[in-house]
PDB file of C-alpha atoms in Angstrom:
ATOM      1  CA  UNK A   1      -3.167 -20.160   0.625  1.00 44.00           C
ATOM      2  CA  UNK A   2      -0.534 -22.964  -0.029  1.00 54.00           C
ATOM      3  CA  UNK A   3       2.408 -21.611  -2.181  1.00 65.00           C
ATOM      4  CA  UNK A   4      -0.053 -19.480  -4.291  1.00 70.00           C
ATOM      5  CA  UNK A   5       0.878 -16.486  -1.971  1.00 87.00           C
ATOM      6  CA  UNK A   6       4.602 -17.240  -2.062  1.00 92.00           C
ATOM      7  CA  UNK A   7       7.341 -15.451  -3.921  1.00 93.00           C
ATOM      8  CA  UNK A   8      11.033 -16.865  -4.234  1.00 94.00           C
ATOM      9  CA  UNK A   9      13.551 -14.491  -3.907  1.00 95.00           C
ATOM     10  CA  UNK A  10      17.292 -14.653  -2.990  1.00 96.00           C
ATOM     11  CA  UNK A  11      18.945 -13.658   0.153  1.00 94.00           C
ATOM     12  CA  UNK A  12      22.362 -11.520   0.974  1.00 90.00           C
ATOM     13  CA  UNK A  13      24.178 -14.733   0.495  1.00 91.00           C
ATOM     14  CA  UNK A  14      22.423 -16.434  -2.597  1.00 90.00           C
ATOM     15  CA  UNK A  15      20.194 -18.455  -0.479  1.00 94.00           C
ATOM     16  CA  UNK A  16      16.653 -19.160  -1.870  1.00 96.00           C
ATOM     17  CA  UNK A  17      13.528 -18.226   0.037  1.00 95.00           C
ATOM     18  CA  UNK A  18       9.874 -18.771  -0.290  1.00 95.00           C
ATOM     19  CA  UNK A  19       8.669 -15.420   1.143  1.00 96.00           C
ATOM     20  CA  UNK A  20       4.720 -14.909   1.905  1.00 95.00           C
ATOM     21  CA  UNK A  21       3.199 -12.165   0.325  1.00 95.00           C
ATOM     22  CA  UNK A  22       1.981 -11.297   3.701  1.00 94.00           C
ATOM     23  CA  UNK A  23       5.267 -10.419   5.095  1.00 96.00           C
ATOM     24  CA  UNK A  24       6.414  -8.121   2.083  1.00 97.00           C
ATOM     25  CA  UNK A  25       6.083  -4.532   2.507  1.00 97.00           C
ATOM     26  CA  UNK A  26       6.916  -3.600  -1.000  1.00 97.00           C
ATOM     27  CA  UNK A  27       8.589  -4.612  -3.975  1.00 98.00           C
ATOM     28  CA  UNK A  28      11.013  -2.009  -5.483  1.00 97.00           C
ATOM     29  CA  UNK A  29      13.040  -1.929  -9.039  1.00 97.00           C
ATOM     30  CA  UNK A  30      16.487  -0.780  -9.148  1.00 96.00           C
ATOM     31  CA  UNK A  31      17.777  -0.654 -12.444  1.00 93.00           C
ATOM     32  CA  UNK A  32      17.515  -4.036 -13.735  1.00 92.00           C
ATOM     33  CA  UNK A  33      16.907  -5.450 -10.621  1.00 95.00           C
ATOM     34  CA  UNK A  34      13.698  -5.995  -8.523  1.00 97.00           C
ATOM     35  CA  UNK A  35      13.780  -6.442  -4.490  1.00 97.00           C
ATOM     36  CA  UNK A  36      10.958  -7.396  -2.004  1.00 97.00           C
ATOM     37  CA  UNK A  37      11.472  -5.311   1.376  1.00 97.00           C
ATOM     38  CA  UNK A  38      10.114  -7.333   4.664  1.00 96.00           C
ATOM     39  CA  UNK A  39      10.625  -6.117   7.901  1.00 93.00           C
ATOM     40  CA  UNK A  40      13.872  -7.192   8.461  1.00 90.00           C
ATOM     41  CA  UNK A  41      15.144  -8.461   5.255  1.00 94.00           C
ATOM     42  CA  UNK A  42      15.835  -7.451   1.224  1.00 95.00           C
ATOM     43  CA  UNK A  43      15.500 -10.257  -1.250  1.00 97.00           C
ATOM     44  CA  UNK A  44      16.529 -10.039  -4.876  1.00 97.00           C
ATOM     45  CA  UNK A  45      13.372 -11.227  -7.094  1.00 97.00           C
ATOM     46  CA  UNK A  46      14.398 -12.887 -10.398  1.00 94.00           C
ATOM     47  CA  UNK A  47      11.420 -11.215 -12.320  1.00 94.00           C
ATOM     48  CA  UNK A  48      10.283  -7.758 -13.776  1.00 95.00           C
ATOM     49  CA  UNK A  49       8.027  -5.734 -11.766  1.00 96.00           C
ATOM     50  CA  UNK A  50       5.228  -6.295 -13.937  1.00 95.00           C
ATOM     51  CA  UNK A  51       5.363 -10.124 -13.608  1.00 95.00           C
ATOM     52  CA  UNK A  52       5.294  -9.773 -10.036  1.00 95.00           C
ATOM     53  CA  UNK A  53       2.396  -7.219 -10.054  1.00 94.00           C
ATOM     54  CA  UNK A  54       0.456  -9.775 -12.101  1.00 93.00           C
ATOM     55  CA  UNK A  55       1.175 -12.623  -9.475  1.00 92.00           C
ATOM     56  CA  UNK A  56       0.226 -10.385  -6.476  1.00 92.00           C
ATOM     57  CA  UNK A  57      -2.625  -8.427  -7.637  1.00 85.00           C
ATOM     58  CA  UNK A  58      -5.218 -10.623  -5.343  1.00 87.00           C
ATOM     59  CA  UNK A  59      -2.837  -9.683  -2.389  1.00 89.00           C
ATOM     60  CA  UNK A  60      -3.409  -6.216  -1.796  1.00 88.00           C
ATOM     61  CA  UNK A  61      -0.664  -5.011  -4.007  1.00 93.00           C
ATOM     62  CA  UNK A  62      -0.750  -1.973  -5.991  1.00 92.00           C
ATOM     63  CA  UNK A  63       1.431   0.496  -7.409  1.00 94.00           C
ATOM     64  CA  UNK A  64       2.971   3.421  -5.943  1.00 95.00           C
ATOM     65  CA  UNK A  65       5.285   4.592  -8.607  1.00 96.00           C
ATOM     66  CA  UNK A  66       6.312   3.582 -12.056  1.00 96.00           C
ATOM     67  CA  UNK A  67       9.190   1.276  -9.967  1.00 97.00           C
ATOM     68  CA  UNK A  68       7.144   0.480  -6.769  1.00 97.00           C
ATOM     69  CA  UNK A  69       4.487  -1.903  -5.740  1.00 97.00           C
ATOM     70  CA  UNK A  70       3.197  -1.662  -2.054  1.00 96.00           C
ATOM     71  CA  UNK A  71       1.349  -4.043  -0.078  1.00 94.00           C
ATOM     72  CA  UNK A  72      -1.766  -1.729   1.082  1.00 91.00           C
ATOM     73  CA  UNK A  73      -2.338  -4.202   4.051  1.00 91.00           C
ATOM     74  CA  UNK A  74       1.087  -2.821   5.473  1.00 93.00           C
ATOM     75  CA  UNK A  75       0.761   0.844   5.417  1.00 93.00           C
ATOM     76  CA  UNK A  76       0.309   2.459   8.719  1.00 91.00           C
ATOM     77  CA  UNK A  77      -0.390   5.786   7.270  1.00 90.00           C
ATOM     78  CA  UNK A  78      -0.626   8.149   3.848  1.00 90.00           C
ATOM     79  CA  UNK A  79      -0.404  11.825   3.587  1.00 89.00           C
ATOM     80  CA  UNK A  80      -0.543  14.241   0.802  1.00 89.00           C
ATOM     81  CA  UNK A  81       2.916  16.120   0.119  1.00 90.00           C
ATOM     82  CA  UNK A  82       3.660  18.672  -2.224  1.00 83.00           C
ATOM     83  CA  UNK A  83       3.130  18.142  -6.151  1.00 77.00           C
ATOM     84  CA  UNK A  84      -0.183  15.832  -5.718  1.00 85.00           C
ATOM     85  CA  UNK A  85       2.259  13.074  -4.306  1.00 92.00           C
ATOM     86  CA  UNK A  86       1.864  10.894  -1.449  1.00 92.00           C
ATOM     87  CA  UNK A  87       4.089   9.886   1.716  1.00 94.00           C
ATOM     88  CA  UNK A  88       3.400   6.158   2.817  1.00 94.00           C
ATOM     89  CA  UNK A  89       4.314   5.148   6.190  1.00 95.00           C
ATOM     90  CA  UNK A  90       4.983   1.331   6.243  1.00 95.00           C
ATOM     91  CA  UNK A  91       4.485  -0.803   9.573  1.00 90.00           C
ATOM     92  CA  UNK A  92       7.846  -0.750  10.313  1.00 91.00           C
ATOM     93  CA  UNK A  93       8.449   2.952   9.939  1.00 93.00           C
ATOM     94  CA  UNK A  94       9.893   3.229   6.601  1.00 94.00           C
ATOM     95  CA  UNK A  95       8.416   6.214   4.429  1.00 95.00           C
ATOM     96  CA  UNK A  96       8.088   5.631   0.706  1.00 95.00           C
ATOM     97  CA  UNK A  97       6.938   7.963  -1.864  1.00 95.00           C
ATOM     98  CA  UNK A  98       3.550   7.638  -4.087  1.00 95.00           C
ATOM     99  CA  UNK A  99       4.211   9.437  -7.149  1.00 95.00           C
ATOM    100  CA  UNK A 100       1.696  11.825  -8.724  1.00 93.00           C
ATOM    101  CA  UNK A 101       0.259   9.537 -11.620  1.00 94.00           C
ATOM    102  CA  UNK A 102      -0.284   6.644  -8.894  1.00 93.00           C
ATOM    103  CA  UNK A 103      -1.229   8.612  -5.919  1.00 91.00           C
ATOM    104  CA  UNK A 104      -5.069   8.927  -6.507  1.00 87.00           C
ATOM    105  CA  UNK A 105      -5.607   5.301  -7.329  1.00 87.00           C
ATOM    106  CA  UNK A 106      -3.554   4.327  -4.716  1.00 88.00           C
ATOM    107  CA  UNK A 107      -6.110   5.924  -2.222  1.00 85.00           C
ATOM    108  CA  UNK A 108      -8.826   4.533  -4.149  1.00 82.00           C
ATOM    109  CA  UNK A 109      -7.558   0.995  -3.874  1.00 79.00           C
ATOM    110  CA  UNK A 110      -6.996   1.507  -0.060  1.00 75.00           C
ATOM    111  CA  UNK A 111      -9.646  -1.000   1.704  1.00 63.00           C
ATOM    112  CA  UNK A 112      -9.657   1.767   4.856  1.00 56.00           C
ATOM    113  CA  UNK A 113     -13.210   2.765   5.698  1.00 49.00           C
ATOM    114  CA  UNK A 114     -14.039   5.848   7.434  1.00 49.00           C
ATOM    115  CA  UNK A 115     -15.404   5.087  10.925  1.00 46.00           C
ATOM    116  CA  UNK A 116     -18.345   7.546  12.004  1.00 42.00           C
TER     117      UNK A 116
END
């Protein structure tokens, strides 16, 4: 895949990294900043969330809320919670919430298949 599946982000001490989309659990917009979360690190991304969404749409990322994109390949489980929202458990054990507006489309975008 080369650099097509890489995102540029800044580490804790402003070091510049090229992060593979496979490593990213989710992206989250907090105020004016966007962060990429991996199992071990958090990187600041110098793009708006909609710009990142466009870049990673081919790599199994989908909206979980207005401020979050999740990597559906890195979800270990998902469960419905009150108000038609979803609790998403990521591979690293971290839980994030899918909002009402995005929960059903998120389920539809999942590539998991029912085993009979």
